C-alpha cells in the first residue's frame, strides 16, 4: 500500500450524524464482507453527503482497496462491468450495490473515450484507469462535499479535502484550482449548479467566478453526455431553480442556444413565463412522485424557437400545419447537436408540437381524429400550458377540455359547431363563448 501524502481529518462516530440505520442493508453487507476478507470498505460520494444532511440517498456507492478480481472472488452474486474502468456490481435480487476500487487522478466519469492522451491541449481529461490509494481517490473527485468517506471499520467519516467544514458551511467548493478542474471536465460546471440547488448550498465565489467565462468549454462535451446532464438538471425536482442559475451563469446558452436566443428576442415576456411554468409543473410532479416525461420537458424548453420559426413561415404564406411540421423538424435537428436525445424522445416531442395547430380545427371529423391520436393527452396538456401563459386562447383549451368529457352525442354536437349538446358537458355551467378576433381564423378554414 502507498503511504499517504497527508493526514486526513477523521470525525469519529459521535462527531457526525450518520447512523447505520440510515444505510442500505445490502450496502452494509457488502462492506462487512469486504472487511472480513481483509480489505478496506467505505461509502463515498453523494450518499455520504446526503446522509449528513439527513436525506435519503439515491444510491449507496462503496469503495475499497480490493481490485475488481479480488472483489469478484469475495462475492458469488457479483459481476464486473465496464471496459475502460472496471467496477463490480453486487446483486441482491433487483438491487445492485456498486463497488469501485480506489482510483488515482482526477476523472471524467462518463467521457466514454477509449484511448488517446490523458489530457487534451486544453487540459481536458480523456482517459484514466489507474488504481490508487484512498487519498488519491479523494483528490480526483469534483467537490469537497462529494469526497467524504464513511469508514465501516469504526463508523468514522474520513476527510482529506476539508469537505466536512464546507458541508457545515453549506459551501459547494471544487477540490483544487477551480479553473483547472472545469477545464479537465466542463460538465463540472453543470454539476456545480445542480448540486447547489439540490443541496441548498452556495457555490463558493472562487468556483462561481469562472463559470460565465468558461461556459463555452461545454461545446467540447459529447452531446449525448450533455443530454444526460440536462435530464438530471430538469427532471430531479429543481428544474426552475436550475434554469435560473444556468441562465445566470451563461451556461444555459451552451445547452439550448435556440431557446436562449428566442427568449432574449422576446424580452422578459410570456415565453419566459411559459418555460418557467412548465418547469414549475415538472418540479411539482417530481415532488408528488408523479412520472415526468423527458420529451415533454424538451418540448416545453424548445417551444419558443419552434413557434417563432413556424409563425414566420405562416406570415409568408405557408399553411400552419406544414409550417409547424417543418419548424418541429428543423429545431429537433439543430438541438440534437447540443443534447443528443434518443429517437423516441425526438419523435414524441415533434408530435406534441405538430399537434398544436391541429387544435384549431374543431369542426367535422377532425376533432375526433385528433382525440384518438396516441399523443393527444400530452399535446392537450401542452395546450393547457400555452393557454395558462398567453400563447393560446384559454377558450380553445376550455373547448377541448369539454370535448373530451362529452359523450358521443355531445361531441357530435360540438363538432357540428353547436355551442352545447344534450350532454354531460352541456350540463356543466359554462361561460358564454367569447369570440376573440385571433382565435377564429382556423375554424373558418376547417374541412367541415
Ligand atoms: P447524485 O445524488 O446526483 O447521484 P453524486 O454525488 O452521487 O450525486 P454521481 O454523478 O453519482 O454524483 O457521482 C458519484 C461521485 O463520483 C461524486 O460524488 C463524485 O465524488 C464523483 N464524480 C462524479 N462525476 C465526477 C466528475 N465529473 N469529476 C470528478 N468527480 C466526479
Ligand atoms: Mg450518485
CSV table of C-alpha atoms and ligand atoms in Angstrom, one decimal:
chain,number,residue,atom,x,y,z
A,1,UNK,CA,0.0,0.0,0.0
A,2,UNK,CA,1.1,3.5,-0.7
A,3,UNK,CA,1.9,5.7,2.2
A,4,UNK,CA,-0.5,8.6,2.4
A,5,UNK,CA,0.8,12.1,1.5
A,6,UNK,CA,-1.2,14.0,4.1
A,7,UNK,CA,-3.2,13.1,7.1
A,8,UNK,CA,-7.0,13.2,6.8
A,9,UNK,CA,-9.2,14.7,9.4
A,10,UNK,CA,-11.2,11.8,11.0
A,11,UNK,CA,-14.6,12.5,12.5
A,12,UNK,CA,-15.4,9.8,15.0
A,13,UNK,CA,-19.0,8.4,15.2
A,14,UNK,CA,-20.0,10.9,17.9
A,15,UNK,CA,-19.0,13.9,15.8
A,16,UNK,CA,-21.3,13.3,12.8
A,17,UNK,CA,-24.9,12.4,12.3
A,18,UNK,CA,-24.6,9.2,10.1
A,19,UNK,CA,-26.1,6.2,11.8
A,20,UNK,CA,-26.1,2.7,10.3
A,21,UNK,CA,-29.9,2.6,10.5
A,22,UNK,CA,-29.9,5.1,7.6
A,23,UNK,CA,-27.6,2.9,5.5
A,24,UNK,CA,-29.0,0.4,3.0
A,25,UNK,CA,-28.8,-3.2,4.4
A,26,UNK,CA,-27.2,-4.6,1.3
A,27,UNK,CA,-24.5,-1.9,1.2
A,28,UNK,CA,-23.7,-2.7,4.8
A,29,UNK,CA,-23.5,-6.4,4.0
A,30,UNK,CA,-21.1,-5.7,1.1
A,31,UNK,CA,-18.9,-3.5,3.3
A,32,UNK,CA,-18.8,-6.1,6.2
A,33,UNK,CA,-17.9,-8.9,3.8
A,34,UNK,CA,-15.1,-6.9,2.3
A,35,UNK,CA,-13.8,-6.1,5.8
A,36,UNK,CA,-13.9,-9.8,6.7
A,37,UNK,CA,-11.9,-10.7,3.6
A,38,UNK,CA,-9.2,-8.2,4.8
A,39,UNK,CA,-10.0,-5.2,2.6
A,40,UNK,CA,-11.0,-1.7,3.4
A,41,UNK,CA,-14.5,-0.6,2.7
A,42,UNK,CA,-16.1,2.8,2.7
A,43,UNK,CA,-19.2,4.6,1.5
A,44,UNK,CA,-18.3,7.6,-0.6
A,45,UNK,CA,-19.8,10.4,-2.7
A,46,UNK,CA,-23.4,11.5,-2.9
A,47,UNK,CA,-24.6,9.1,-0.3
A,48,UNK,CA,-22.3,10.3,2.5
A,49,UNK,CA,-23.1,13.9,1.5
A,50,UNK,CA,-26.9,13.3,1.6
A,51,UNK,CA,-26.8,11.2,4.8
A,52,UNK,CA,-25.0,14.1,6.6
A,53,UNK,CA,-28.0,16.3,5.5
A,54,UNK,CA,-30.4,13.7,6.9
A,55,UNK,CA,-31.6,13.0,3.4
A,56,UNK,CA,-32.3,9.6,1.8
A,57,UNK,CA,-29.5,9.0,-0.8
A,58,UNK,CA,-30.4,7.9,-4.3
A,59,UNK,CA,-27.9,5.1,-4.2
A,60,UNK,CA,-25.0,3.8,-2.0
A,61,UNK,CA,-21.6,3.7,-3.6
A,62,UNK,CA,-18.9,1.5,-1.9
A,63,UNK,CA,-15.2,1.9,-2.5
A,64,UNK,CA,-12.4,-0.4,-1.5
A,65,UNK,CA,-8.7,-1.1,-1.9
A,66,UNK,CA,-9.6,-4.6,-3.3
A,67,UNK,CA,-9.1,-4.8,-7.1
A,68,UNK,CA,-12.0,-5.9,-9.3
A,69,UNK,CA,-10.9,-9.6,-9.5
A,70,UNK,CA,-10.5,-9.6,-5.7
A,71,UNK,CA,-14.0,-8.2,-5.2
A,72,UNK,CA,-15.4,-10.8,-7.5
A,73,UNK,CA,-13.7,-13.5,-5.5
A,74,UNK,CA,-15.4,-12.3,-2.3
A,75,UNK,CA,-19.0,-12.3,-3.7
A,76,UNK,CA,-20.9,-15.0,-5.5
A,77,UNK,CA,-23.5,-12.6,-6.7
A,78,UNK,CA,-21.0,-10.3,-8.4
A,79,UNK,CA,-20.5,-9.1,-12.0
A,80,UNK,CA,-17.7,-6.9,-13.3
A,81,UNK,CA,-18.8,-4.2,-15.7
A,82,UNK,CA,-17.1,-1.5,-17.8
A,83,UNK,CA,-14.2,-1.9,-20.2
A,84,UNK,CA,-12.3,1.3,-19.6
A,85,UNK,CA,-12.6,1.2,-15.8
A,86,UNK,CA,-13.9,-1.9,-14.2
A,87,UNK,CA,-16.5,-1.8,-11.5
A,88,UNK,CA,-18.1,-4.5,-9.5
A,89,UNK,CA,-21.9,-4.9,-9.3
A,90,UNK,CA,-23.0,-7.0,-6.4
A,91,UNK,CA,-26.6,-8.2,-7.0
A,92,UNK,CA,-29.2,-8.7,-4.3
A,93,UNK,CA,-32.4,-9.7,-6.2
A,94,UNK,CA,-33.3,-6.5,-8.1
A,95,UNK,CA,-31.0,-4.3,-6.1
A,96,UNK,CA,-27.4,-3.7,-7.2
A,97,UNK,CA,-24.6,-2.3,-5.0
A,98,UNK,CA,-21.8,-0.7,-7.0
A,99,UNK,CA,-18.3,-1.4,-5.7
A,100,UNK,CA,-15.3,0.5,-7.1
A,101,UNK,CA,-11.6,0.3,-6.5
A,102,UNK,CA,-9.8,3.4,-5.3
A,103,UNK,CA,-8.6,5.3,-8.4
A,104,UNK,CA,-5.9,7.8,-8.9
A,105,UNK,CA,-6.1,11.1,-10.8
A,106,UNK,CA,-9.0,13.4,-11.4
A,107,UNK,CA,-11.5,11.8,-13.7
A,108,UNK,CA,-14.2,12.3,-16.2
A,109,UNK,CA,-16.7,9.6,-15.3
A,110,UNK,CA,-18.7,9.2,-18.4
A,111,UNK,CA,-16.4,10.5,-21.1
A,112,UNK,CA,-16.5,7.3,-23.0
A,113,UNK,CA,-13.2,7.9,-24.8
A,114,UNK,CA,-11.2,4.8,-25.2
A,115,UNK,CA,-7.7,6.0,-25.9
A,116,UNK,CA,-5.6,9.0,-26.7
A,117,UNK,CA,-3.6,11.2,-24.4
A,118,UNK,CA,-4.7,11.6,-20.8
A,119,UNK,CA,-5.2,15.4,-21.3
A,120,UNK,CA,-6.0,17.3,-24.4
A,121,UNK,CA,-4.1,20.5,-25.0
A,122,UNK,CA,-6.9,22.4,-23.3
A,123,UNK,CA,-6.4,20.3,-20.2
A,124,UNK,CA,-9.4,18.1,-20.7
A,125,UNK,CA,-9.1,14.5,-19.3
A,126,UNK,CA,-9.7,11.8,-21.8
A,127,UNK,CA,-8.5,8.7,-20.1
A,128,UNK,CA,-7.7,7.4,-16.7
A,129,UNK,CA,-7.8,3.9,-15.3
A,130,UNK,CA,-5.2,3.8,-12.6
A,131,UNK,CA,-5.9,2.3,-9.3
A,132,UNK,CA,-4.8,4.4,-6.3
A,133,UNK,CA,-5.0,5.0,-2.6
A,134,UNK,CA,-8.0,6.3,-0.8
A,135,UNK,CA,-6.2,9.7,-0.6
A,136,UNK,CA,-5.7,9.8,-4.4
A,137,UNK,CA,-9.3,8.7,-4.8
A,138,UNK,CA,-10.4,11.7,-2.7
A,139,UNK,CA,-8.4,14.3,-4.7
A,140,UNK,CA,-9.7,13.2,-8.1
A,141,UNK,CA,-13.3,13.8,-7.1
A,142,UNK,CA,-15.1,17.0,-8.0
A,143,UNK,CA,-16.5,18.8,-4.9
A,144,UNK,CA,-15.2,18.6,-1.4
A,145,UNK,CA,-18.6,17.6,-0.1
A,146,UNK,CA,-18.5,14.7,-2.6
A,147,UNK,CA,-15.2,13.4,-1.3
A,148,UNK,CA,-16.2,12.3,2.2
A,149,UNK,CA,-15.7,8.6,3.2
A,150,UNK,CA,-17.7,6.7,5.7
A,151,UNK,CA,-15.5,4.0,7.2
A,152,UNK,CA,-17.3,0.8,8.1
A,153,UNK,CA,-14.5,-0.3,10.3
A,154,UNK,CA,-15.1,2.4,13.0
A,155,UNK,CA,-18.1,4.3,11.7
A,156,UNK,CA,-16.0,7.5,11.3
A,157,UNK,CA,-16.1,10.0,8.4
A,158,UNK,CA,-12.7,10.4,6.8
A,159,UNK,CA,-12.0,13.8,5.2
A,160,UNK,CA,-8.9,14.6,3.1
A,161,UNK,CA,-10.2,17.8,1.4
A,162,UNK,CA,-12.0,19.9,4.0
A,163,UNK,CA,-15.4,18.6,2.9
A,164,UNK,CA,-16.8,18.4,6.4
A,165,UNK,CA,-16.2,22.2,7.0
A,166,UNK,CA,-17.7,23.0,3.6
A,167,UNK,CA,-20.6,20.8,4.3
A,168,UNK,CA,-21.3,22.6,7.6
A,169,UNK,CA,-21.0,26.0,5.9
A,170,UNK,CA,-23.2,25.0,3.1
A,171,UNK,CA,-20.5,25.8,0.6
A,172,UNK,CA,-20.0,23.9,-2.7
A,173,UNK,CA,-16.3,24.1,-3.5
A,174,UNK,CA,-14.2,22.3,-6.1
A,175,UNK,CA,-11.2,20.4,-4.9
A,176,UNK,CA,-8.1,22.2,-6.1
A,177,UNK,CA,-7.9,25.0,-8.6
A,178,UNK,CA,-11.4,25.7,-9.9
A,179,UNK,CA,-10.4,26.8,-13.4
A,180,UNK,CA,-8.2,23.8,-13.9
A,181,UNK,CA,-10.9,21.4,-12.6
A,182,UNK,CA,-13.5,22.9,-15.0
A,183,UNK,CA,-11.0,22.6,-17.9
A,184,UNK,CA,-10.4,19.0,-17.1
A,185,UNK,CA,-14.2,18.3,-17.3
A,186,UNK,CA,-16.6,21.1,-18.2
A,187,UNK,CA,-19.5,19.1,-17.1
A,188,UNK,CA,-18.4,20.0,-13.5
A,189,UNK,CA,-19.9,23.5,-14.3
A,190,UNK,CA,-23.3,21.9,-14.7
A,191,UNK,CA,-22.8,19.8,-11.7
A,192,UNK,CA,-21.9,22.9,-9.6
A,193,UNK,CA,-25.3,24.4,-10.4
A,194,UNK,CA,-27.2,21.1,-9.9
A,195,UNK,CA,-25.7,20.3,-6.5
A,196,UNK,CA,-26.0,23.9,-5.3
A,197,UNK,CA,-29.7,24.0,-6.0
A,198,UNK,CA,-30.4,20.4,-4.8
A,199,UNK,CA,-28.5,20.8,-1.5
A,200,UNK,CA,-29.4,24.5,-1.0
A,201,UNK,CA,-25.6,25.2,-0.9
A,202,UNK,CA,-23.9,28.3,-2.2
A,203,UNK,CA,-21.3,27.9,-4.9
A,204,UNK,CA,-18.0,29.1,-3.5
A,205,UNK,CA,-17.2,32.5,-5.1
A,206,UNK,CA,-13.9,31.2,-6.4
A,207,UNK,CA,-15.8,28.4,-8.2
A,208,UNK,CA,-18.7,30.7,-9.4
A,209,UNK,CA,-16.4,33.4,-10.8
A,210,UNK,CA,-15.0,31.3,-13.8
A,211,UNK,CA,-18.4,29.9,-14.8
A,212,UNK,CA,-19.6,32.5,-17.4
A,213,UNK,CA,-16.0,32.8,-18.8
A,214,UNK,CA,-15.6,29.0,-19.2
A,215,UNK,CA,-19.1,28.2,-20.2
A,216,UNK,CA,-18.1,27.8,-23.9
A,217,UNK,CA,-15.9,24.8,-22.9
A,218,UNK,CA,-19.2,22.8,-22.8
A,219,UNK,CA,-19.0,22.8,-26.6
A,220,UNK,CA,-16.3,20.1,-26.3
A,221,UNK,CA,-18.5,17.7,-24.4
A,222,UNK,CA,-20.2,15.0,-26.4
A,223,UNK,CA,-23.9,15.8,-27.0
A,224,UNK,CA,-25.1,12.5,-25.6
A,225,UNK,CA,-23.4,13.2,-22.2
A,226,UNK,CA,-25.0,16.7,-22.2
A,227,UNK,CA,-28.4,15.1,-22.8
A,228,UNK,CA,-27.9,13.0,-19.6
A,229,UNK,CA,-26.9,16.1,-17.6
A,230,UNK,CA,-29.9,18.1,-18.9
A,231,UNK,CA,-32.2,15.3,-17.8
A,232,UNK,CA,-30.7,15.4,-14.3
A,233,UNK,CA,-30.9,19.2,-14.2
A,234,UNK,CA,-34.5,19.3,-15.3
A,235,UNK,CA,-36.1,16.1,-14.1
A,236,UNK,CA,-34.9,15.9,-10.5
A,237,UNK,CA,-37.2,18.4,-8.8
A,238,UNK,CA,-35.2,21.6,-9.1
A,239,UNK,CA,-35.8,22.5,-12.7
A,240,UNK,CA,-36.9,26.0,-12.2
A,241,UNK,CA,-34.0,27.0,-10.0
A,242,UNK,CA,-31.5,25.2,-12.3
A,243,UNK,CA,-32.9,27.1,-15.2
A,244,UNK,CA,-32.5,30.4,-13.5
A,245,UNK,CA,-29.0,29.6,-12.3
A,246,UNK,CA,-27.9,28.2,-15.7
A,247,UNK,CA,-29.1,31.5,-17.3
A,248,UNK,CA,-27.4,33.5,-14.6
A,249,UNK,CA,-24.0,31.9,-15.3
A,250,UNK,CA,-24.4,31.9,-19.1
A,251,UNK,CA,-24.5,28.1,-19.1
A,252,UNK,CA,-28.0,27.8,-20.5
A,253,UNK,CA,-26.9,29.2,-23.8
A,254,UNK,CA,-24.5,26.3,-24.3
A,255,UNK,CA,-27.2,23.8,-23.8
A,256,UNK,CA,-30.2,25.4,-25.5
A,257,UNK,CA,-28.8,28.2,-27.8
A,258,UNK,CA,-32.0,28.3,-29.9
A,259,UNK,CA,-34.2,28.8,-26.8
A,260,UNK,CA,-31.8,31.3,-25.3
A,261,UNK,CA,-31.9,33.4,-28.4
A,262,UNK,CA,-35.7,33.2,-28.7
A,263,UNK,CA,-36.1,34.2,-25.1
A,264,UNK,CA,-33.8,37.2,-25.4
A,265,UNK,CA,-35.6,38.2,-28.5
A,266,UNK,CA,-38.8,38.5,-26.6
A,267,UNK,CA,-37.5,40.3,-23.5
A,268,UNK,CA,-39.0,39.0,-20.3
A,269,UNK,CA,-42.5,38.4,-21.6
A,270,UNK,CA,-44.7,35.4,-21.9
A,271,UNK,CA,-42.2,32.9,-23.4
A,272,UNK,CA,-40.2,33.1,-20.2
A,273,UNK,CA,-43.4,32.6,-18.3
A,274,UNK,CA,-44.2,29.6,-20.4
A,275,UNK,CA,-40.9,27.9,-19.8
A,276,UNK,CA,-40.9,28.8,-16.1
A,277,UNK,CA,-44.4,27.5,-15.7
A,278,UNK,CA,-43.5,24.2,-17.5
A,279,UNK,CA,-40.5,23.8,-15.2
A,280,UNK,CA,-42.6,24.6,-12.1
A,281,UNK,CA,-45.1,22.0,-13.1
A,282,UNK,CA,-42.4,19.4,-13.6
A,283,UNK,CA,-41.0,20.2,-10.1
A,284,UNK,CA,-44.4,19.8,-8.6
A,285,UNK,CA,-44.9,16.4,-10.3
A,286,UNK,CA,-41.5,15.2,-9.0
A,287,UNK,CA,-42.4,16.4,-5.5
A,288,UNK,CA,-45.5,14.3,-5.7
A,289,UNK,CA,-43.7,11.3,-7.1
A,290,UNK,CA,-45.6,11.5,-10.3
A,291,UNK,CA,-43.9,10.4,-13.5
A,292,UNK,CA,-42.3,13.1,-15.7
A,293,UNK,CA,-41.5,12.6,-19.3
A,294,UNK,CA,-38.3,13.9,-20.8
A,295,UNK,CA,-39.9,14.6,-24.2
A,296,UNK,CA,-42.5,16.9,-22.6
A,297,UNK,CA,-39.8,18.9,-20.9
A,298,UNK,CA,-37.8,19.2,-24.1
A,299,UNK,CA,-40.9,20.1,-26.0
A,300,UNK,CA,-41.5,22.9,-23.5
A,301,UNK,CA,-37.9,24.2,-23.5
A,302,UNK,CA,-37.8,24.3,-27.3
A,303,UNK,CA,-41.3,25.5,-28.0
A,304,UNK,CA,-40.5,29.2,-28.4
A,305,UNK,CA,-37.9,28.6,-31.3
A,306,UNK,CA,-40.4,26.3,-32.9
A,307,UNK,CA,-43.2,28.8,-32.6
A,308,UNK,CA,-41.1,31.7,-33.9
A,309,UNK,CA,-40.0,29.8,-37.0
A,310,UNK,CA,-43.5,28.5,-37.7
A,311,UNK,CA,-45.2,31.8,-37.3
A,312,UNK,CA,-42.6,33.4,-39.6
A,313,UNK,CA,-43.4,30.8,-42.3
A,314,UNK,CA,-47.1,31.3,-41.8
A,315,UNK,CA,-46.7,35.0,-42.2
A,316,UNK,CA,-45.1,34.4,-45.5
A,317,UNK,CA,-47.9,32.2,-46.7
A,318,UNK,CA,-47.2,28.7,-45.6
A,319,UNK,CA,-50.1,26.6,-44.2
A,320,UNK,CA,-49.9,26.4,-40.5
A,321,UNK,CA,-49.9,22.6,-40.3
A,322,UNK,CA,-47.0,22.4,-42.7
A,323,UNK,CA,-45.2,25.3,-41.0
A,324,UNK,CA,-45.3,23.6,-37.6
A,325,UNK,CA,-44.2,20.3,-39.1
A,326,UNK,CA,-41.2,22.0,-40.7
A,327,UNK,CA,-40.3,24.1,-37.7
A,328,UNK,CA,-40.5,21.0,-35.5
A,329,UNK,CA,-38.2,19.0,-37.8
A,330,UNK,CA,-35.6,21.8,-38.0
A,331,UNK,CA,-35.5,22.7,-34.4
A,332,UNK,CA,-35.2,19.0,-33.4
A,333,UNK,CA,-32.3,18.6,-35.8
A,334,UNK,CA,-30.5,21.6,-34.7
A,335,UNK,CA,-30.9,20.9,-31.0
A,336,UNK,CA,-29.5,17.4,-31.4
A,337,UNK,CA,-26.1,18.9,-31.9
A,338,UNK,CA,-26.2,20.1,-28.3
A,339,UNK,CA,-28.2,17.5,-26.5
A,340,UNK,CA,-28.3,14.2,-28.5
A,341,UNK,CA,-31.7,12.7,-27.5
A,342,UNK,CA,-32.8,9.2,-28.1
A,343,UNK,CA,-35.0,8.9,-31.2
A,344,UNK,CA,-38.1,8.1,-29.2
A,345,UNK,CA,-37.8,11.4,-27.4
A,346,UNK,CA,-37.4,13.5,-30.5
A,347,UNK,CA,-40.3,11.8,-32.2
A,348,UNK,CA,-42.6,12.3,-29.2
A,349,UNK,CA,-41.6,15.9,-28.8
A,350,UNK,CA,-42.3,16.6,-32.5
A,351,UNK,CA,-45.7,15.1,-32.1
A,352,UNK,CA,-46.5,17.4,-29.3
A,353,UNK,CA,-45.5,20.4,-31.4
A,354,UNK,CA,-47.2,19.3,-34.6
A,355,UNK,CA,-50.5,18.6,-32.9
A,356,UNK,CA,-50.7,22.2,-31.6
A,357,UNK,CA,-52.1,23.8,-34.7
A,358,UNK,CA,-54.5,20.9,-35.1
A,359,UNK,CA,-56.3,22.0,-32.0
A,360,UNK,CA,-57.6,25.0,-34.1
A,361,UNK,CA,-59.7,22.7,-36.2
A,362,UNK,CA,-62.9,22.0,-34.3
A,363,UNK,CA,-65.4,21.2,-36.9
A,364,UNK,CA,-66.3,17.9,-38.7
A,365,UNK,CA,-64.3,14.7,-38.3
A,366,UNK,CA,-61.1,16.3,-37.3
A,367,UNK,CA,-61.6,16.8,-33.6
A,368,UNK,CA,-62.4,13.1,-33.1
A,369,UNK,CA,-59.4,12.1,-35.1
A,370,UNK,CA,-57.2,14.3,-33.0
A,371,UNK,CA,-58.7,12.8,-29.9
A,372,UNK,CA,-57.7,9.3,-30.9
A,373,UNK,CA,-54.1,10.3,-31.7
A,374,UNK,CA,-51.7,8.4,-29.4
A,375,UNK,CA,-50.0,11.6,-28.3
A,376,UNK,CA,-53.3,13.6,-27.7
A,377,UNK,CA,-53.0,13.7,-24.0
A,378,UNK,CA,-49.5,15.1,-23.9
A,379,UNK,CA,-50.4,17.6,-26.7
A,380,UNK,CA,-53.5,18.7,-24.8
A,381,UNK,CA,-51.5,19.2,-21.6
A,382,UNK,CA,-49.2,21.3,-23.6
A,383,UNK,CA,-52.1,23.3,-24.9
A,384,UNK,CA,-53.3,23.9,-21.4
A,385,UNK,CA,-49.8,25.2,-20.5
A,386,UNK,CA,-49.9,27.5,-23.5
A,387,UNK,CA,-53.3,28.8,-22.6
A,388,UNK,CA,-52.2,29.5,-19.0
A,389,UNK,CA,-49.3,31.6,-20.2
A,390,UNK,CA,-50.8,33.6,-23.0
A,391,UNK,CA,-49.7,31.7,-26.1
A,392,UNK,CA,-53.1,30.1,-26.8
A,393,UNK,CA,-56.7,31.2,-26.3
A,394,UNK,CA,-58.0,30.0,-22.9
A,395,UNK,CA,-61.3,29.5,-24.7
A,396,UNK,CA,-59.7,27.0,-27.1
A,397,UNK,CA,-58.3,24.9,-24.2
A,398,UNK,CA,-61.6,25.0,-22.5
A,399,UNK,CA,-63.3,23.7,-25.6
A,400,UNK,CA,-61.0,20.7,-25.7
A,401,UNK,CA,-61.5,20.1,-22.0
A,402,UNK,CA,-65.2,19.9,-22.6
A,403,UNK,CA,-64.9,17.9,-25.8
A,404,UNK,CA,-63.1,15.1,-24.0
A,405,UNK,CA,-65.6,15.0,-21.3
A,406,UNK,CA,-68.6,15.0,-23.6
A,407,UNK,CA,-70.4,11.8,-24.6
A,408,UNK,CA,-70.7,10.8,-28.2
A,409,UNK,CA,-73.8,12.9,-28.9
A,410,UNK,CA,-72.2,15.8,-27.2
A,411,UNK,CA,-69.0,15.5,-29.2
A,412,UNK,CA,-71.0,15.3,-32.4
A,413,UNK,CA,-72.9,18.5,-31.4
A,414,UNK,CA,-69.7,20.3,-30.6
A,415,UNK,CA,-68.0,19.2,-33.8
A,416,UNK,CA,-71.1,20.4,-35.7
A,417,UNK,CA,-70.4,23.9,-34.3
A,418,UNK,CA,-73.1,23.9,-31.7
A,419,UNK,CA,-72.3,25.6,-28.5
A,420,UNK,CA,-73.6,22.8,-26.4
A,421,UNK,CA,-75.1,19.4,-26.9
A,422,UNK,CA,-77.5,17.4,-24.7
A,423,UNK,CA,-74.6,16.0,-22.9
A,424,UNK,CA,-72.7,15.8,-19.6
A,425,UNK,CA,-70.5,18.7,-20.8
A,426,UNK,CA,-73.5,20.8,-21.6
A,427,UNK,CA,-75.0,20.3,-18.2
A,428,UNK,CA,-72.0,21.9,-16.6
A,429,UNK,CA,-72.4,25.7,-16.3
A,430,UNK,CA,-70.3,27.3,-19.0
A,431,UNK,CA,-69.3,30.9,-19.6
A,432,UNK,CA,-70.7,32.1,-23.0
A,433,UNK,CA,-68.1,31.7,-25.7
A,434,UNK,CA,-66.2,34.9,-26.4
A,435,UNK,CA,-65.3,35.5,-30.0
A,436,UNK,CA,-61.8,36.8,-29.9
A,437,UNK,CA,-60.5,38.1,-33.2
A,438,UNK,CA,-57.4,35.9,-33.3
A,439,UNK,CA,-58.8,32.6,-32.3
A,440,UNK,CA,-61.3,32.3,-35.1
A,441,UNK,CA,-59.2,32.1,-38.2
A,442,UNK,CA,-58.8,28.4,-38.3
A,443,UNK,CA,-62.5,27.5,-37.7
A,444,UNK,CA,-63.3,29.3,-40.9
A,445,UNK,CA,-60.8,27.2,-42.7
A,446,UNK,CA,-62.0,23.8,-41.4
A,447,UNK,CA,-62.8,20.9,-43.6
A,448,UNK,CA,-66.3,20.7,-42.3
B,1,LIG,P1,-26.3,12.2,-7.2
B,1,LIG,O1,-27.0,12.3,-5.9
B,1,LIG,O2,-26.8,13.2,-8.2
B,1,LIG,O3,-26.1,10.9,-7.7
B,1,LIG,P2,-23.5,12.0,-6.7
B,1,LIG,O4,-22.6,12.9,-5.9
B,1,LIG,O5,-23.6,10.6,-6.2
B,1,LIG,O6,-24.8,12.8,-6.7
B,1,LIG,P3,-22.6,10.9,-9.2
B,1,LIG,O7,-22.7,11.5,-10.5
B,1,LIG,O8,-23.5,9.7,-8.9
B,1,LIG,O9,-23.0,12.1,-8.2
B,1,LIG,O10,-21.1,10.6,-8.9
B,1,LIG,C1,-20.6,9.9,-7.8
B,1,LIG,C2,-19.4,10.5,-7.2
B,1,LIG,O11,-18.3,10.4,-8.2
B,1,LIG,C3,-19.5,12.0,-6.9
B,1,LIG,O12,-19.9,12.3,-5.6
B,1,LIG,C4,-18.0,12.5,-7.1
B,1,LIG,O13,-17.3,12.2,-6.0
B,1,LIG,C5,-17.5,11.6,-8.2
B,1,LIG,N1,-17.7,12.3,-9.6
B,1,LIG,C6,-18.8,12.1,-10.4
B,1,LIG,N2,-18.6,12.9,-11.5
B,1,LIG,C7,-17.4,13.5,-11.4
B,1,LIG,C8,-16.7,14.3,-12.2
B,1,LIG,N3,-17.2,14.8,-13.4
B,1,LIG,N4,-15.5,14.7,-11.8
B,1,LIG,C9,-15.0,14.3,-10.6
B,1,LIG,N5,-15.6,13.5,-9.8
B,1,LIG,C10,-16.8,13.1,-10.2
B,2,LIG,MG1,-24.8,9.1,-7.3
